[in-house]
Amino acid sequence: MIDKPIKATPTDLILLLGIGAVGAWLLYQALVTADYHWNWQAIPQYLLRFDKTSDQWVPGLIFQGLLVTLRLSFWATALALIMGVVMGLFRTSCSLYRRMIGSGYVALIRNIPVLVWIFIFYYFIGDRILPAVGIGPATMGENTAASGLLRFVAGEPSRAPAFVSGVLALAIYEGAYITEIIRAGIQSIDRGQWEASAGLGFSRGQQLRYIILPQAFRRILPPLAGQFISTIKDSAIVSVISIQELTFQGTELMAATFLTFEVWLTILVIYFIVCLTCGLLVERFEKRLQQNPQRVS
Amino acid sequence: MKIATRLFRIIFLSALVFSIAGAPGALAADTQDSVVEQVIQSGVLRVGMSTFVPWAMKDKTGKLIGFEIDVATRLAKDMGVKVEFVPTKWSGIIPALLTGKFDVIIGGMGILPSRNLKVNFTDPYDFTGMSMVASKKMADGMMGLEAFNQPGIIIAARLGSTAVTATKKYLPKAEIRMFDDEAQAYQEVLNGRVHAVVGSAPTPAFQAIKNPDKLFLPLQGTFTREPIGFAVRKGDVDTLNYFNNWIGYVTAEGWLKERKAYWFETRDWESQLQ
């Protein structure tokens, strides 16, 4: 890898100018000729507002939605990671039984549209399994350890059943993709590594732990980061089951105020910032790993 | 890995058992206790609704306001319980009621025979009508309902609303374009991509007042008259009886009429939104 000095040729300049001009013209067409009464000054109060009764700044509607989105993405990602790792190991396991479970899971989830899956899960699975394990309207008001935990995870207890459904549906969906990432990572490690470690007398568990996974982890990280960002973006889909996350709050706000473009653009910028931050964090983590490979073992 | 497999087996089997055991009870609502009884016991009335100006909307501070909100709040107060609103997407609001996500829909729901096959409606506590607002660019000079009933005319409406039913009935030749939210439908007519929007009064008229350079009203007043009721799950006579009598009670009091006048005939509440 020799860095070549960067030189701009006249062709580059002409190209850049051309692209810039086309972009500017498109923006002009989109914004100016749309003949839309912009009303941006209405937006800030939906982000943060000053509450006169309690005399402090409180999150507005859109920020409340963002908090739910972050909460949802966090738990869904954590669960999806667990599912993905277990299933990924199943997919690369020696036993046919485990391999079949792993492949069955991936085949089932990857071949149904996420929107349909979220609905089916919410109306059928979520309605039967959740009350059976004690997550239902009846247990919401109780002051037990379980409902305390539920409040910690889901925020508002009254919305918890829908929230838990959303988290589970999203986690199972994203888990299928993470499974494939983990499997590809494990299988990308040279066969010689397995043989050499077996020759040194490692058991299969030890081979995975000390030899294979640390190497695979570094290769898995970039696509995994992409999947985390996908999870944040896909969390918008659960707005269809009326979980009050960012997209849901946005559509409700539009229905009430008719500020269609302003609200959509605000939401777009918020998603962009959140996903970009997430991507940059993983990138920093990757750099740290490269400088200090001993960290994962 | 042995442990993992065993654990997986246990979880999988127990999930299977739960889903089989819970299946009959899950889809059929509990009929031992009427909804009113359950509400009194839990101390909370859960009301399903969806944003619909001026029935229900969130103001600047995120608080729900609107005609329906007033009605549901008063109902809960008269029952002696707290009210909890469950904002729900309009397209999925009936399945959500049937699966017990809330106790009653108070959300400006029009009483339709087809809907009534799935849910029970109370007596009407309100009547609304459909009106129409048209785009000056697309439908300039077209007046009256009949002008819009021809091929090539595109009407926007909210998915799953009675506006769609009304459009199909009165404008069978026109093409309908459906949107999840009212705001999207009105945006479409503002952008001049559809000829008109059909929606519950008074929103079309309000939109025309707001955007006089782009929109006009092709017909005066409304072209349908629809009864509006609370929707509850089937097979619960006690709850239906309670709600019906409550509606009779507040109607006789004159309270309903007064609230309706405030939300539908004045614009005093506009400043609370933006």
Coordinates of C-alpha atoms in Angstrom, one line a residue:
Chain A
M1 CA 0.0 0.0 0.0
I2 CA 1.9 3.1 -1.2
D3 CA 0.0 6.3 -0.9
K4 CA 0.0 8.2 -4.1
P5 CA 0.0 12.0 -3.8
I6 CA -3.4 13.3 -4.7
K7 CA -3.5 15.5 -7.8
A8 CA -6.6 17.1 -9.3
T9 CA -6.7 17.1 -13.1
P10 CA -8.9 19.4 -15.1
T11 CA -11.3 16.5 -15.9
D12 CA -11.8 16.0 -12.1
L13 CA -12.7 19.6 -11.7
I14 CA -15.2 19.6 -14.6
L15 CA -16.8 16.4 -13.2
L16 CA -17.1 17.8 -9.7
L17 CA -18.6 21.0 -11.0
G18 CA -21.0 19.0 -13.1
I19 CA -22.1 16.8 -10.2
G20 CA -22.5 19.9 -8.0
A21 CA -24.6 21.7 -10.6
V22 CA -26.9 18.7 -11.0
G23 CA -27.2 18.3 -7.3
A24 CA -28.0 22.0 -6.8
W25 CA -30.6 21.9 -9.7
L26 CA -32.3 18.9 -8.1
L27 CA -32.4 20.6 -4.7
Y28 CA -33.8 23.7 -6.3
Q29 CA -36.5 21.7 -8.1
A30 CA -37.4 19.8 -5.0
L31 CA -37.6 22.7 -2.6
V32 CA -38.4 25.8 -4.5
T33 CA -40.8 24.7 -7.1
A34 CA -42.7 22.4 -4.8
D35 CA -44.5 25.6 -3.7
Y36 CA -44.8 24.5 -0.1
H37 CA -45.3 26.8 2.9
W38 CA -42.3 25.9 5.1
N39 CA -42.9 26.3 8.7
W40 CA -39.7 25.3 10.4
Q41 CA -40.2 27.4 13.6
A42 CA -42.9 24.9 14.7
I43 CA -40.4 22.1 14.9
P44 CA -38.1 22.9 17.8
Q45 CA -40.8 22.7 20.4
Y46 CA -41.4 19.0 19.4
L47 CA -37.7 18.3 20.1
L48 CA -37.3 20.1 23.4
R49 CA -39.7 22.3 25.3
F50 CA -39.5 24.4 28.4
D51 CA -42.1 23.1 30.8
K52 CA -43.5 26.0 32.7
T53 CA -45.1 24.0 35.5
S54 CA -42.0 22.1 36.5
D55 CA -39.7 24.9 35.4
Q56 CA -37.3 22.8 33.4
W57 CA -36.5 21.5 29.9
V58 CA -38.4 18.3 28.9
P59 CA -38.1 16.2 25.8
G60 CA -40.8 16.9 23.2
L61 CA -42.8 14.4 21.2
I62 CA -40.1 13.6 18.7
F63 CA -37.4 13.1 21.4
Q64 CA -39.7 10.9 23.3
G65 CA -40.0 8.8 20.2
L66 CA -36.2 8.8 19.8
L67 CA -35.8 7.5 23.3
V68 CA -38.2 4.6 22.6
T69 CA -36.3 3.9 19.3
L70 CA -33.0 3.8 21.1
R71 CA -34.4 1.6 23.9
L72 CA -36.0 -0.7 21.3
S73 CA -32.8 -0.9 19.2
F74 CA -30.6 -1.6 22.2
W75 CA -32.6 -4.6 23.5
A76 CA -33.3 -5.9 20.1
T77 CA -29.6 -5.8 19.2
A78 CA -28.6 -7.4 22.5
L79 CA -31.1 -10.3 22.0
A80 CA -30.3 -10.6 18.3
L81 CA -26.6 -10.9 19.1
I82 CA -27.3 -13.8 21.6
M83 CA -29.6 -15.5 19.1
G84 CA -27.1 -15.0 16.3
V85 CA -24.1 -16.3 18.2
V86 CA -26.0 -19.4 19.4
M87 CA -27.5 -20.1 16.0
G88 CA -24.2 -19.3 14.2
L89 CA -22.5 -21.9 16.4
F90 CA -25.3 -24.3 15.6
R91 CA -24.9 -23.7 11.9
T92 CA -21.2 -24.6 12.1
S93 CA -21.7 -27.4 14.6
C94 CA -20.7 -31.0 14.0
S95 CA -24.1 -32.4 14.9
L96 CA -26.6 -32.6 12.1
Y97 CA -29.5 -31.9 14.5
R98 CA -28.1 -28.5 15.5
R99 CA -27.2 -27.6 11.9
M100 CA -30.8 -28.3 10.9
I101 CA -32.2 -26.1 13.7
G102 CA -29.9 -23.3 12.6
S103 CA -30.7 -23.6 8.9
G104 CA -34.4 -24.0 9.6
Y105 CA -34.4 -20.8 11.6
V106 CA -32.5 -18.8 9.0
A107 CA -34.5 -20.2 6.1
L108 CA -37.8 -19.4 7.9
I109 CA -37.0 -15.9 8.9
R110 CA -35.0 -14.7 5.9
N111 CA -37.8 -15.7 3.5
I112 CA -40.7 -13.7 5.0
P113 CA -41.1 -10.0 4.7
V114 CA -40.3 -8.2 7.9
L115 CA -43.5 -6.3 7.9
V116 CA -45.6 -9.4 7.6
W117 CA -43.5 -11.1 10.3
I118 CA -44.0 -8.2 12.8
F119 CA -47.8 -8.3 12.3
I120 CA -48.0 -12.1 12.6
F121 CA -45.8 -12.1 15.7
Y122 CA -47.7 -9.3 17.4
Y123 CA -51.2 -10.6 16.8
F124 CA -50.6 -14.3 17.2
I125 CA -47.4 -15.2 19.0
G126 CA -47.2 -12.1 21.1
D127 CA -50.8 -12.5 22.3
R128 CA -50.4 -16.0 23.5
I129 CA -46.9 -16.5 24.8
L130 CA -46.5 -13.1 26.5
P131 CA -49.5 -13.4 28.8
A132 CA -48.5 -17.0 29.5
V133 CA -45.2 -15.9 30.9
G134 CA -46.8 -13.0 32.8
I135 CA -46.4 -10.1 30.5
G136 CA -50.0 -8.9 30.1
P137 CA -52.3 -6.1 31.0
A138 CA -53.1 -7.8 34.3
T139 CA -49.5 -7.8 35.6
M140 CA -48.7 -4.2 34.6
G141 CA -49.7 -2.4 37.7
E142 CA -48.2 -4.8 40.2
N143 CA -45.2 -3.8 42.3
T144 CA -43.3 -7.0 42.0
A145 CA -39.7 -7.5 41.0
A146 CA -40.8 -8.8 37.6
S147 CA -42.9 -5.7 36.8
G148 CA -40.0 -3.6 38.1
L149 CA -37.7 -5.3 35.6
L150 CA -40.3 -4.8 32.9
R151 CA -40.4 -1.1 33.6
F152 CA -36.7 -0.9 33.4
V153 CA -36.7 -2.7 30.0
A154 CA -39.8 -1.3 28.4
G155 CA -40.2 2.1 30.0
E156 CA -43.9 2.6 30.3
P157 CA -45.4 -0.5 31.8
S158 CA -48.8 0.0 30.2
R159 CA -47.2 -0.2 26.8
A160 CA -44.9 -3.1 27.8
P161 CA -46.7 -6.0 26.0
A162 CA -46.5 -4.3 22.6
F163 CA -43.0 -3.2 23.3
V164 CA -41.8 -6.6 24.3
S165 CA -43.5 -8.1 21.2
G166 CA -41.7 -5.5 19.1
V167 CA -38.3 -6.2 20.7
L168 CA -38.7 -10.0 20.3
A169 CA -40.0 -9.8 16.7
L170 CA -37.2 -7.5 15.7
A171 CA -34.5 -9.5 17.6
I172 CA -35.6 -12.8 15.9
Y173 CA -35.6 -11.1 12.5
E174 CA -32.2 -9.5 12.9
G175 CA -30.8 -12.6 14.6
A176 CA -31.2 -14.6 11.4
Y177 CA -28.9 -12.2 9.6
I178 CA -26.4 -12.1 12.4
T179 CA -26.4 -16.0 12.4
E180 CA -25.2 -15.9 8.8
I181 CA -22.5 -13.3 9.6
I182 CA -21.2 -15.4 12.4
R183 CA -21.3 -18.6 10.3
A184 CA -19.4 -16.9 7.5
G185 CA -16.9 -15.6 9.9
I186 CA -16.2 -19.0 11.4
Q187 CA -16.1 -20.7 8.1
S188 CA -13.7 -18.1 6.7
I189 CA -11.0 -19.3 9.1
D190 CA -8.6 -21.6 7.3
R191 CA -9.2 -25.3 7.9
G192 CA -5.5 -25.6 8.9
Q193 CA -6.3 -23.7 12.1
W194 CA -8.8 -26.3 13.1
E195 CA -6.5 -29.1 12.3
A196 CA -3.5 -27.5 14.0
S197 CA -5.4 -26.8 17.2
A198 CA -6.8 -30.3 17.2
G199 CA -3.3 -31.6 16.8
L200 CA -2.3 -29.7 19.9
G201 CA -4.9 -31.6 21.8
F202 CA -7.5 -28.8 22.1
S203 CA -11.1 -29.9 22.6
R204 CA -13.7 -28.5 20.2
G205 CA -14.9 -25.9 22.7
Q206 CA -11.3 -24.8 23.3
Q207 CA -10.5 -24.6 19.6
L208 CA -13.5 -22.2 19.1
R209 CA -12.6 -20.2 22.2
Y210 CA -8.9 -19.7 21.8
I211 CA -8.2 -20.1 18.1
I212 CA -11.1 -19.7 15.8
L213 CA -13.5 -17.1 17.4
P214 CA -10.8 -14.5 18.2
Q215 CA -9.7 -14.6 14.5
A216 CA -13.3 -14.7 13.2
F217 CA -14.4 -11.8 15.4
R218 CA -12.2 -9.3 13.7
R219 CA -13.6 -10.3 10.3
I220 CA -17.2 -10.4 11.6
L221 CA -17.0 -6.9 13.1
P222 CA -17.6 -4.8 9.9
P223 CA -20.7 -6.6 8.7
L224 CA -21.9 -6.9 12.3
A225 CA -21.7 -3.1 12.6
G226 CA -23.8 -2.8 9.4
Q227 CA -26.4 -5.1 11.0
F228 CA -26.6 -3.0 14.1
I229 CA -27.3 0.1 12.0
S230 CA -29.8 -1.9 10.1
T231 CA -31.5 -2.8 13.4
I232 CA -31.9 0.9 14.3
K233 CA -33.4 1.6 10.9
D234 CA -35.6 -1.5 10.9
S235 CA -37.0 -0.5 14.3
A236 CA -39.1 2.0 12.3
I237 CA -41.2 -0.9 11.0
V238 CA -42.6 -1.6 14.5
S239 CA -44.5 1.7 14.2
V240 CA -47.2 -0.4 12.4
I241 CA -48.0 -2.2 15.7
S242 CA -48.4 1.2 17.3
I243 CA -45.2 1.2 19.4
Q244 CA -44.6 4.9 19.9
E245 CA -41.1 5.2 18.5
L246 CA -39.7 7.9 16.4
T247 CA -41.5 7.1 13.1
F248 CA -44.9 6.5 14.9
Q249 CA -44.6 9.8 16.8
G250 CA -43.7 11.5 13.5
T251 CA -46.7 10.2 11.6
E252 CA -49.0 11.1 14.5
L253 CA -47.5 14.6 14.6
M254 CA -48.1 15.0 10.8
A255 CA -51.7 13.9 11.2
A256 CA -52.2 16.6 13.8
T257 CA -50.2 19.5 12.4
F258 CA -50.0 18.7 8.6
L259 CA -46.3 19.7 8.7
T260 CA -45.5 16.8 6.5
F261 CA -42.2 17.7 5.0
E262 CA -40.7 19.4 8.0
V263 CA -41.4 16.4 10.3
W264 CA -40.1 13.8 7.8
L265 CA -36.9 15.8 7.2
T266 CA -36.4 16.2 11.0
I267 CA -36.9 12.5 11.5
L268 CA -34.5 11.7 8.6
V269 CA -31.8 13.8 10.1
I270 CA -32.2 12.2 13.6
Y271 CA -32.0 8.7 12.2
F272 CA -28.9 9.7 10.2
I273 CA -27.1 11.1 13.2
V274 CA -27.9 8.1 15.4
C275 CA -26.8 5.6 12.8
L276 CA -23.7 7.6 11.9
T277 CA -22.7 7.8 15.6
C278 CA -23.2 4.0 15.9
G279 CA -21.0 3.4 12.9
L280 CA -18.3 5.6 14.1
L281 CA -18.2 4.0 17.5
V282 CA -17.7 0.5 15.9
E283 CA -15.0 1.9 13.7
R284 CA -13.1 3.2 16.7
F285 CA -13.5 -0.1 18.3
E286 CA -12.1 -1.8 15.2
K287 CA -9.0 0.5 15.2
R288 CA -8.4 -0.3 18.9
L289 CA -8.5 -4.0 18.1
Q290 CA -6.0 -3.5 15.3
Q291 CA -3.5 -1.7 17.6
N292 CA -4.1 -4.2 20.4
P293 CA -5.0 -7.6 19.0
Q294 CA -4.7 -9.2 22.4
R295 CA -7.9 -7.6 23.6
V296 CA -10.1 -10.4 22.3
S297 CA -9.2 -13.8 23.6
Chain B
M1 CA -22.6 -26.9 23.8
K2 CA -24.4 -29.9 25.3
I3 CA -26.0 -27.5 27.8
A4 CA -26.9 -25.0 25.1
T5 CA -28.7 -27.7 23.1
R6 CA -30.6 -28.9 26.2
L7 CA -31.5 -25.4 27.1
F8 CA -32.7 -24.8 23.6
R9 CA -34.8 -27.9 23.7
I10 CA -36.4 -26.9 27.0
I11 CA -37.2 -23.4 25.8
F12 CA -38.5 -24.6 22.5
L13 CA -40.8 -27.3 24.0
S14 CA -42.1 -25.0 26.7
A15 CA -42.9 -22.4 24.1
L16 CA -44.8 -25.0 22.1
V17 CA -46.7 -26.2 25.2
F18 CA -47.6 -22.6 26.1
S19 CA -48.8 -21.7 22.7
I20 CA -51.0 -24.8 22.5
A21 CA -52.3 -24.4 26.1
G22 CA -52.9 -20.7 25.6
A23 CA -54.4 -20.9 22.2
P24 CA -58.1 -21.2 23.0
G25 CA -58.1 -18.6 25.7
A26 CA -56.0 -16.1 23.8
L27 CA -58.2 -15.1 20.9
A28 CA -61.5 -15.3 22.7
A29 CA -61.8 -12.4 25.1
D30 CA -62.7 -13.3 28.7
T31 CA -66.4 -13.4 28.9
Q32 CA -66.8 -14.3 32.6
D33 CA -66.4 -10.7 33.6
S34 CA -67.9 -7.8 31.5
V35 CA -65.4 -5.2 30.4
V36 CA -67.0 -2.7 32.7
E37 CA -66.4 -5.0 35.7
Q38 CA -62.7 -5.4 34.7
V39 CA -62.3 -1.7 34.2
I40 CA -63.7 -1.0 37.7
Q41 CA -61.4 -3.6 39.2
S42 CA -58.3 -2.5 37.5
G43 CA -59.2 1.2 38.0
V44 CA -58.2 2.0 34.4
L45 CA -60.2 2.4 31.2
R46 CA -58.0 1.7 28.2
V47 CA -59.2 3.6 25.2
G48 CA -58.0 2.9 21.6
M49 CA -57.8 6.0 19.4
S50 CA -55.9 7.4 16.4
T51 CA -54.9 10.9 15.5
F52 CA -57.7 12.6 13.6
V53 CA -58.2 16.3 13.6
P54 CA -60.2 17.6 15.6
W55 CA -61.3 14.3 17.2
A56 CA -57.9 13.5 18.8
M57 CA -54.5 15.1 18.4
K58 CA -51.5 15.8 20.4
D59 CA -50.9 19.4 21.4
K60 CA -47.5 21.2 21.7
T61 CA -46.8 19.6 25.0
G62 CA -47.6 16.1 23.9
K63 CA -50.9 16.1 25.8
L64 CA -53.9 14.6 23.9
I65 CA -56.7 17.0 23.1
G66 CA -59.8 16.8 21.0
F67 CA -63.5 16.0 21.0
E68 CA -63.0 12.3 21.5
I69 CA -60.4 12.9 24.3
D70 CA -63.0 15.0 26.1
V71 CA -65.6 12.3 25.7
A72 CA -63.4 9.5 26.9
T73 CA -62.0 11.5 29.8
R74 CA -65.5 12.4 31.0
L75 CA -66.6 8.8 30.6
A76 CA -63.8 7.5 32.8
K77 CA -64.5 10.2 35.4
D78 CA -68.1 9.2 35.6
M79 CA -67.1 5.6 36.0
G80 CA -64.7 6.6 38.7
V81 CA -61.6 5.3 37.0
K82 CA -58.5 6.7 35.4
V83 CA -58.4 6.9 31.6
E84 CA -55.5 5.6 29.5
F85 CA -55.2 6.3 25.8
V86 CA -53.6 3.8 23.5
P87 CA -52.7 5.5 20.3
T88 CA -53.1 3.0 17.5
K89 CA -52.7 2.9 13.7
W90 CA -56.1 3.3 12.2
S91 CA -55.6 0.4 9.8
G92 CA -55.0 -2.0 12.7
I93 CA -57.4 -0.6 15.3
I94 CA -60.2 -3.3 15.1
P95 CA -57.8 -6.3 15.4
A96 CA -56.2 -4.5 18.3
L97 CA -59.6 -4.2 20.1
L98 CA -60.4 -7.9 19.3
T99 CA -57.2 -9.1 20.8
G100 CA -57.7 -7.1 24.0
K101 CA -55.1 -4.4 23.6
F102 CA -57.7 -1.9 25.0
D103 CA -61.3 -2.0 26.3
V104 CA -63.1 0.3 23.8
I105 CA -62.5 2.3 20.7
I106 CA -63.5 5.9 21.1
G107 CA -62.0 7.4 18.0
G108 CA -64.6 8.9 15.7
M109 CA -65.4 5.5 14.3
G110 CA -68.3 5.5 11.8
I111 CA -70.9 2.8 12.3
L112 CA -70.8 0.7 9.2
P113 CA -72.7 -2.6 8.7
S114 CA -69.6 -4.3 7.6
R115 CA -67.7 -3.2 10.7
N116 CA -70.6 -4.1 12.9
L117 CA -70.2 -7.7 12.0
K118 CA -66.9 -7.7 13.8
V119 CA -67.5 -5.4 16.7
N120 CA -70.5 -4.1 18.7
F121 CA -71.3 -0.4 18.4
T122 CA -73.1 1.8 21.0
D123 CA -75.8 4.2 20.1
P124 CA -74.5 7.1 18.0
Y125 CA -73.1 9.9 20.2
D126 CA -72.2 12.1 17.2
F127 CA -73.0 12.4 13.5
T128 CA -70.4 13.3 11.0
G129 CA -70.4 13.7 7.3
M130 CA -67.9 13.4 4.4
S131 CA -66.9 16.5 2.6
M132 CA -64.5 17.1 -0.2
V133 CA -61.7 19.6 -1.0
A134 CA -60.2 19.8 -4.5
S135 CA -57.0 21.0 -6.0
K136 CA -57.2 24.2 -8.1
K137 CA -54.5 23.0 -10.4
M138 CA -56.1 19.6 -11.2
A139 CA -59.8 20.2 -10.9
D140 CA -60.3 23.9 -11.7
G141 CA -63.9 24.9 -12.1
M142 CA -65.3 21.4 -11.3
M143 CA -68.3 21.9 -9.1
G144 CA -70.6 19.4 -7.4
L145 CA -70.2 15.7 -6.7
E146 CA -71.1 14.5 -10.1
A147 CA -68.3 16.4 -11.8
F148 CA -65.8 14.2 -10.0
N149 CA -67.6 10.9 -10.8
Q150 CA -65.8 10.1 -14.0
P151 CA -62.9 8.0 -15.2
G152 CA -59.4 9.6 -14.8
I153 CA -60.3 11.4 -11.7
I154 CA -58.1 10.5 -8.7
I155 CA -59.4 10.9 -5.1
A156 CA -57.2 10.5 -2.1
A157 CA -58.5 9.2 1.2
R158 CA -57.4 7.6 4.5
L159 CA -57.0 3.9 4.4
G160 CA -59.7 2.0 6.2
S161 CA -61.8 5.1 6.9
T162 CA -65.4 5.6 6.0
A163 CA -64.2 8.2 3.5
V164 CA -63.1 5.2 1.3
T165 CA -66.6 3.7 1.6
A166 CA -68.3 7.0 0.8
T167 CA -66.1 7.5 -2.2
K168 CA -66.7 4.1 -3.6
K169 CA -70.5 4.6 -3.2
Y170 CA -70.8 8.1 -4.5
L171 CA -67.9 8.3 -6.9
P172 CA -67.7 4.8 -8.4
K173 CA -66.0 5.8 -11.6
A174 CA -63.2 7.7 -9.9
E175 CA -59.9 6.0 -8.9
I176 CA -59.1 6.0 -5.1
R177 CA -55.6 6.4 -3.8
M178 CA -55.3 5.4 -0.1
F179 CA -52.9 6.7 2.5
D180 CA -52.2 5.6 6.0
D181 CA -52.6 9.1 7.5
E182 CA -54.9 12.0 6.7
A183 CA -51.9 14.3 6.4
Q184 CA -50.5 12.4 3.5
A185 CA -53.8 12.5 1.7
Y186 CA -54.0 16.3 2.1
Q187 CA -50.4 16.7 1.1
E188 CA -51.2 14.9 -2.1
V189 CA -53.9 17.3 -3.1
L190 CA -51.7 20.3 -2.1
N191 CA -49.0 19.0 -4.4
G192 CA -51.6 18.7 -7.2
R193 CA -51.2 15.0 -7.7
V194 CA -54.8 14.1 -7.1
H195 CA -58.0 15.9 -8.0
A196 CA -59.6 15.9 -4.5
V197 CA -59.5 14.5 -1.0
V198 CA -62.6 13.0 0.6
G199 CA -62.5 13.3 4.4
S200 CA -64.7 13.8 7.5
A201 CA -65.9 17.4 8.0
P202 CA -64.6 19.9 9.1
T203 CA -61.0 19.1 8.1
P204 CA -61.5 19.6 4.3
A205 CA -63.0 23.1 4.9
F206 CA -60.3 24.0 7.3
Q207 CA -57.6 23.0 4.8
A208 CA -59.3 25.1 2.1
I209 CA -59.2 28.1 4.4
K210 CA -55.6 27.5 5.2
N211 CA -54.5 27.1 1.6
P212 CA -56.8 29.4 -0.4
D213 CA -54.3 29.6 -3.3
K214 CA -54.3 25.9 -3.9
L215 CA -57.5 24.4 -2.7
F216 CA -61.2 25.1 -3.2
L217 CA -64.4 23.5 -2.0
P218 CA -66.3 21.9 -4.9
L219 CA -69.5 21.3 -2.8
Q220 CA -71.1 23.0 0.2
G221 CA -71.4 21.1 3.4
T222 CA -71.3 17.3 3.5
F223 CA -72.6 14.6 1.1
T224 CA -73.0 11.8 3.6
R225 CA -74.4 11.6 7.2
E226 CA -72.7 8.9 9.3
P227 CA -73.4 7.9 12.9
I228 CA -70.4 7.6 15.2
G229 CA -70.3 5.2 18.0
F230 CA -68.0 3.5 20.6
A231 CA -66.8 0.1 19.4
V232 CA -66.6 -2.8 22.0
R233 CA -65.9 -6.5 21.7
K234 CA -68.9 -8.7 20.9
G235 CA -70.9 -10.7 23.4
D236 CA -70.7 -8.2 26.3
V237 CA -74.2 -6.8 26.9
D238 CA -73.4 -5.1 30.2
T239 CA -70.8 -2.9 28.8
L240 CA -72.9 -2.0 25.8
N241 CA -75.8 -1.1 28.1
Y242 CA -73.5 1.1 30.3
F243 CA -72.1 3.0 27.4
N244 CA -75.4 3.5 25.7
N245 CA -77.0 4.9 28.9
W246 CA -74.0 7.1 29.5
I247 CA -74.3 8.6 26.0
G248 CA -78.0 9.2 26.6
Y249 CA -77.1 10.8 29.9
V250 CA -74.6 13.3 28.6
T251 CA -76.7 14.1 25.5
A252 CA -79.7 15.0 27.8
E253 CA -77.4 17.1 29.8
G254 CA -76.4 19.1 26.7
W255 CA -72.7 18.5 27.5
L256 CA -72.0 16.6 24.2
K257 CA -73.5 19.3 22.1
E258 CA -71.5 22.0 23.8
R259 CA -68.2 20.1 23.4
K260 CA -69.0 19.3 19.7
A261 CA -69.6 23.0 19.1
Y262 CA -66.3 23.9 20.6
W263 CA -64.2 21.4 18.6
F264 CA -66.1 21.5 15.3
E265 CA -67.3 25.1 14.9
T266 CA -64.6 27.2 16.5
R267 CA -60.9 27.3 15.9
D268 CA -60.0 28.4 19.4
W269 CA -57.9 25.3 19.9
E270 CA -55.7 25.8 16.8
S271 CA -53.0 27.7 18.8
Q272 CA -52.5 24.7 21.1
L273 CA -51.1 22.6 18.2
Q274 CA -48.3 24.6 16.7

